[in-house]
Structure formats: structure tokens, C-alpha cells
CSV table of C-alpha atoms in Angstrom, one decimal:
chain,number,residue,atom,x,y,z
A,1,ASP,CA,-54.3,66.1,-43.9
A,2,THR,CA,-56.9,63.4,-43.3
A,3,ALA,CA,-60.4,64.9,-43.1
A,4,VAL,CA,-62.0,62.1,-41.0
A,5,SER,CA,-59.7,59.8,-39.2
A,6,GLN,CA,-60.4,56.7,-37.1
A,7,THR,CA,-58.4,54.7,-34.6
A,8,PRO,CA,-57.6,51.9,-34.5
A,9,LYS,CA,-57.7,50.7,-38.1
A,10,TYR,CA,-57.8,47.0,-37.0
A,11,LEU,CA,-59.1,45.6,-33.7
A,12,VAL,CA,-59.1,42.0,-32.8
A,13,THR,CA,-60.5,41.0,-29.5
A,14,GLN,CA,-62.1,38.3,-27.5
A,15,MET,CA,-65.9,37.9,-26.8
A,16,GLY,CA,-67.0,39.7,-23.7
A,17,ASN,CA,-64.3,42.4,-23.8
A,18,ASP,CA,-65.0,46.1,-23.9
A,19,LYS,CA,-63.4,48.2,-26.6
A,20,SER,CA,-63.5,51.8,-27.9
A,21,ILE,CA,-63.1,53.2,-31.4
A,22,LYS,CA,-62.2,56.8,-31.9
A,23,CYS,CA,-63.1,59.3,-34.6
A,24,GLU,CA,-61.9,62.8,-35.3
A,25,GLN,CA,-62.8,65.2,-38.1
A,26,ASN,CA,-60.9,68.3,-39.0
A,27,LEU,CA,-63.4,69.7,-41.4
A,28,GLY,CA,-65.2,72.0,-38.9
A,29,HIS,CA,-68.4,70.0,-39.4
A,30,ASP,CA,-71.2,70.0,-36.8
A,31,THR,CA,-72.5,66.5,-37.4
A,32,MET,CA,-70.9,63.1,-37.0
A,33,TYR,CA,-72.1,59.6,-37.6
A,34,TRP,CA,-71.3,56.0,-36.9
A,35,TYR,CA,-72.1,53.4,-39.5
A,36,LYS,CA,-71.7,49.6,-39.4
A,37,GLN,CA,-70.8,47.6,-42.5
A,38,ASP,CA,-71.4,43.9,-42.3
A,39,SER,CA,-69.7,41.1,-44.2
A,40,LYS,CA,-72.2,41.5,-47.1
A,41,LYS,CA,-71.1,45.2,-47.4
A,42,PHE,CA,-74.4,46.4,-46.2
A,43,LEU,CA,-73.9,49.9,-44.7
A,44,LYS,CA,-76.3,51.0,-41.9
A,45,ILE,CA,-76.4,54.1,-39.7
A,46,MET,CA,-76.1,53.5,-36.0
A,47,PHE,CA,-75.8,57.0,-34.4
A,48,SER,CA,-75.6,60.6,-35.3
A,49,TYR,CA,-74.5,63.5,-33.2
A,50,ASN,CA,-75.0,67.2,-33.9
A,51,ASN,CA,-72.7,69.5,-32.0
A,52,LYS,CA,-72.3,67.0,-29.2
A,53,GLU,CA,-76.0,66.1,-29.0
A,54,LEU,CA,-77.4,62.7,-30.0
A,55,ILE,CA,-79.9,63.2,-32.9
A,56,ILE,CA,-80.2,59.7,-34.5
A,57,ASN,CA,-80.1,56.5,-32.5
A,58,GLU,CA,-81.1,53.5,-34.6
A,59,THR,CA,-82.1,50.2,-33.1
A,60,VAL,CA,-78.7,49.4,-31.7
A,61,PRO,CA,-78.0,47.3,-28.6
A,62,ASN,CA,-77.3,49.4,-25.5
A,63,ARG,CA,-73.9,47.7,-25.3
A,64,PHE,CA,-73.0,50.4,-27.9
A,65,SER,CA,-72.5,53.8,-26.4
A,66,PRO,CA,-71.4,56.8,-28.4
A,67,LYS,CA,-69.7,59.7,-26.8
A,68,SER,CA,-68.9,63.1,-28.2
A,69,PRO,CA,-66.6,65.2,-26.1
A,70,ASP,CA,-66.6,68.0,-28.6
A,71,LYS,CA,-68.0,68.4,-32.1
A,72,ALA,CA,-64.8,67.3,-33.7
A,73,HIS,CA,-64.8,63.9,-32.0
A,74,LEU,CA,-67.2,61.0,-31.8
A,75,ASN,CA,-66.1,57.9,-30.0
A,76,LEU,CA,-67.9,54.5,-29.9
A,77,HIS,CA,-67.6,52.3,-26.9
A,78,ILE,CA,-68.8,48.7,-27.1
A,79,ASN,CA,-69.3,46.6,-24.0
A,80,SER,CA,-69.4,42.8,-23.8
A,81,LEU,CA,-68.4,42.3,-27.4
A,82,GLU,CA,-70.2,39.5,-29.2
A,83,LEU,CA,-69.3,37.6,-32.4
A,84,GLY,CA,-72.0,39.4,-34.3
A,85,ASP,CA,-70.3,42.7,-33.6
A,86,SER,CA,-67.6,41.8,-36.1
A,87,ALA,CA,-67.8,44.3,-38.9
A,88,VAL,CA,-66.2,47.4,-40.3
A,89,TYR,CA,-67.3,50.6,-38.4
A,90,PHE,CA,-67.2,53.8,-40.3
A,91,CYS,CA,-67.3,57.3,-38.9
A,92,ALA,CA,-68.6,60.1,-41.1
A,93,SER,CA,-69.3,63.8,-40.9
A,94,THR,CA,-71.4,66.5,-42.5
A,95,GLN,CA,-71.5,70.3,-42.2
A,96,THR,CA,-74.9,70.4,-40.7
A,97,ALA,CA,-77.5,67.9,-39.5
A,98,ALA,CA,-80.5,68.6,-41.7
A,99,ALA,CA,-79.8,70.2,-45.0
A,100,LEU,CA,-80.6,68.9,-48.4
A,101,GLY,CA,-77.5,68.3,-50.4
A,102,GLU,CA,-75.1,67.5,-47.6
A,103,THR,CA,-72.2,65.4,-48.6
A,104,GLN,CA,-71.1,62.9,-45.9
A,105,TYR,CA,-67.4,62.4,-45.6
A,106,PHE,CA,-66.3,59.0,-44.4
A,107,GLY,CA,-63.4,57.8,-42.4
A,108,PRO,CA,-61.2,54.9,-43.5
A,109,GLY,CA,-63.0,52.4,-41.2
A,110,THR,CA,-62.2,50.3,-38.2
A,111,ARG,CA,-62.2,46.6,-38.9
A,112,LEU,CA,-63.4,44.8,-35.7
A,113,LEU,CA,-63.0,41.1,-35.4
A,114,VAL,CA,-64.5,39.4,-32.3
A,115,LEU,CA,-63.1,35.9,-31.6
B,1,GLY,CA,-59.8,40.6,-52.8
B,2,GLU,CA,-62.6,41.8,-50.5
B,3,SER,CA,-65.2,41.0,-53.1
B,4,VAL,CA,-64.5,37.2,-52.9
B,5,GLY,CA,-67.5,35.5,-51.4
B,6,LEU,CA,-69.7,38.6,-51.6
B,7,HIS,CA,-73.1,38.0,-53.3
B,8,LEU,CA,-73.5,41.5,-54.6
B,9,PRO,CA,-74.5,42.2,-58.2
B,10,THR,CA,-71.4,42.4,-60.3
B,11,LEU,CA,-70.8,44.3,-63.5
B,12,SER,CA,-67.8,43.4,-65.5
B,13,VAL,CA,-66.8,45.8,-68.3
B,14,GLN,CA,-63.9,46.2,-70.6
B,15,GLU,CA,-61.6,49.2,-70.1
B,16,GLY,CA,-62.8,52.1,-72.2
B,17,ASP,CA,-66.4,50.9,-72.3
B,18,ASN,CA,-69.2,52.8,-70.6
B,19,SER,CA,-70.7,51.4,-67.4
B,20,ILE,CA,-74.2,51.6,-66.1
B,21,ILE,CA,-75.0,50.8,-62.5
B,22,ASN,CA,-78.6,50.6,-61.4
B,23,CYS,CA,-80.3,51.1,-58.1
B,24,ALA,CA,-83.9,50.8,-57.0
B,25,TYR,CA,-84.8,52.9,-54.0
B,26,SER,CA,-87.6,52.3,-51.6
B,27,ASN,CA,-89.0,55.6,-50.2
B,28,SER,CA,-91.1,57.6,-52.6
B,29,ALA,CA,-90.7,60.6,-50.3
B,30,SER,CA,-86.9,60.6,-50.7
B,31,ASP,CA,-85.7,63.8,-52.1
B,32,TYR,CA,-82.0,63.5,-52.2
B,33,PHE,CA,-79.9,60.7,-53.7
B,34,ILE,CA,-76.2,60.1,-53.7
B,35,TRP,CA,-73.8,57.7,-55.3
B,36,TYR,CA,-70.8,56.5,-53.4
B,37,LYS,CA,-67.7,54.5,-54.5
B,38,GLN,CA,-66.0,52.2,-52.0
B,39,GLU,CA,-62.6,50.9,-53.0
B,40,SER,CA,-61.1,47.9,-51.2
B,41,GLY,CA,-60.1,48.7,-47.7
B,42,LYS,CA,-61.4,52.3,-47.8
B,43,GLY,CA,-64.4,54.2,-46.7
B,44,PRO,CA,-67.2,55.3,-49.1
B,45,GLN,CA,-66.3,58.2,-51.3
B,46,PHE,CA,-68.8,60.7,-52.7
B,47,ILE,CA,-69.2,60.6,-56.5
B,48,ILE,CA,-72.3,62.6,-57.4
B,49,ASP,CA,-75.6,63.5,-56.0
B,50,ILE,CA,-79.0,64.6,-57.4
B,51,ARG,CA,-82.1,66.2,-55.9
B,52,SER,CA,-85.6,65.0,-56.6
B,53,ASN,CA,-86.4,68.1,-58.7
B,54,MET,CA,-84.0,66.9,-61.3
B,55,ASP,CA,-83.8,63.9,-63.5
B,56,LYS,CA,-80.3,64.1,-64.7
B,57,ARG,CA,-77.0,65.5,-63.5
B,58,GLN,CA,-73.6,65.2,-65.0
B,59,GLY,CA,-70.1,65.3,-63.5
B,60,GLN,CA,-66.7,64.5,-64.8
B,61,ARG,CA,-67.2,61.2,-66.7
B,62,VAL,CA,-70.2,60.4,-64.5
B,63,THR,CA,-73.9,61.0,-65.0
B,64,VAL,CA,-76.7,60.2,-62.6
B,65,LEU,CA,-80.2,59.6,-63.9
B,66,LEU,CA,-83.3,59.7,-61.6
B,67,ASN,CA,-86.7,58.2,-62.5
B,68,LYS,CA,-89.0,59.0,-59.7
B,69,THR,CA,-92.0,57.2,-61.4
B,70,VAL,CA,-90.4,53.8,-61.0
B,71,LYS,CA,-88.0,54.8,-58.1
B,72,HIS,CA,-84.9,54.1,-60.1
B,73,LEU,CA,-81.5,55.6,-60.0
B,74,SER,CA,-78.6,54.9,-62.3
B,75,LEU,CA,-75.0,55.9,-62.5
B,76,GLN,CA,-73.3,56.0,-65.8
B,77,ILE,CA,-69.5,56.0,-66.0
B,78,ALA,CA,-68.0,57.0,-69.4
B,79,ALA,CA,-64.8,55.4,-70.7
B,80,THR,CA,-64.4,53.1,-67.6
B,81,GLN,CA,-60.9,52.8,-66.3
B,82,PRO,CA,-59.2,50.2,-64.0
B,83,GLY,CA,-59.3,52.7,-61.2
B,84,ASP,CA,-63.1,52.7,-61.3
B,85,SER,CA,-63.1,49.1,-60.0
B,86,ALA,CA,-64.9,49.3,-56.7
B,87,VAL,CA,-68.2,48.7,-54.9
B,88,TYR,CA,-70.8,51.4,-55.8
B,89,PHE,CA,-73.6,52.3,-53.4
B,90,CYS,CA,-76.7,54.4,-54.0
B,91,ALA,CA,-78.1,56.2,-51.0
B,92,GLU,CA,-81.4,58.1,-50.4
B,93,SER,CA,-82.6,60.5,-47.8
B,94,GLU,CA,-85.8,62.3,-47.0
B,95,TYR,CA,-85.0,66.0,-46.4
B,96,GLY,CA,-81.9,66.0,-44.2
B,97,ASN,CA,-82.8,62.7,-42.5
B,98,LYS,CA,-80.5,59.8,-42.3
B,99,LEU,CA,-79.0,58.3,-45.4
B,100,VAL,CA,-80.3,54.8,-46.3
B,101,PHE,CA,-77.8,52.9,-48.4
B,102,GLY,CA,-78.6,50.3,-51.1
B,103,ALA,CA,-77.0,46.9,-51.2
B,104,GLY,CA,-74.1,47.8,-53.5
B,105,THR,CA,-72.8,46.7,-56.9
B,106,ILE,CA,-69.3,45.5,-57.7
B,107,LEU,CA,-67.8,47.0,-60.8
B,108,ARG,CA,-64.9,45.1,-62.3
B,109,VAL,CA,-62.9,46.7,-65.1
B,110,LYS,CA,-61.0,44.3,-67.3
B,111,SER,CA,-57.9,45.6,-69.0
């Protein structure tokens, strides 16, 4: 069974469109994250939710809106897509939000290409 | 492959040799450090971690060394295998806060 899964794996869309990426974890973890990995492989956190509550919100344009319907799911909706949004988006999860020694489990990534 | 065009530091080693990947971290208050491996087309995968009260930790074929004086972290891989080829990231955090990832190093293993 896949621990952290994301859909879709690939997403190609036009500038200005609105799209969503979904993430699910079956590990029973309380905390989930969204990361963005750019073309230089730089990996940066965007958001973190703990038990459906937002706990980390980095400097991300408000076109990006995460939603956590329950603690096993964290979706990312992006409005008015721009060329610079092209990246690989990774979902991750940890057992708890703030504990030393927590391993983050990453999903396989969603490759977004904005044309 | 995905590494074409990337301007990340690259370490090329012969199969069977030992590899050492280095990382300089930025926050002197960081107390937890992790190494991740990212294979082409996949998400980062946990390799080994270390807390700031230790200077060395060993796993299976891997050793992490921490030098807090110079804010330096290294990952040693013994008897490197072709399956070790990947991008390796170090990451740091300050007690339970967000992970901050380093830039990554490409490891290429020649058979």
C-alpha cells in the first residue's frame, strides 16, 4: 500500500486556469505538508496542516489555497496559474507537528507544467 | 535523465568505493538534521537522521557526521552501489519547526 499518494502525477495546463492537486496518507499521521520543488531541485515548504488546522504558511501567493477535509487528506488548489508555478509539488506527512526526530514521508510528486 | 542541465554539485564515484556527501547548514540553533535521497521521478526518501547532541550516527552502509562548530553535516556511504545514484539532500530544523532543505548533491555511481 502506498503510504502517501498524490493525484494527478502529471498536470499540463494553460496559464490562467484553476487546478487542484490531491494528497492522501494512510499512515494515521496528524500532520501533512505541501512542498514545491523547482527546476533546480530546490525543495521548499509551502504549507503544513496539523489535524486539519493550518500551522505553517510560508510566503506563498494567495492564489494557492490548501484544504484539509480530514487529517488524512490535504489538497492544494491553485487559481489563475502562472508560468512560474511550473514545478513538482510534493505532499508529505509526519506523525505529529512538533516533535524532535520526526521523519517526513513524501509522496511521489505531481509534475505541474503551465503553458 | 533529470539531472541534465542541473547545476548541482556532482559527485562521481566508482562502484564499490566509499562516497562522502557534504552539507553546510545555516541555522546554528538547528537541533535536528536529516539526509534524504531522491531518485529520478520520485519523492525524497528518508535515509538517516541525527540530533544535535550527537556527532555521529551509523545506519546500514551509511554514516552521518555532524560538526556543530562549523555547521557542517556529511553523509558517508560505504561500498557505493549503482542503486545509490540519486540526488541527496540534507535538511535541518529547529525543534519541531519546518524542515529547511539544502540545495542537493547529485551522486553518480559508475559501474
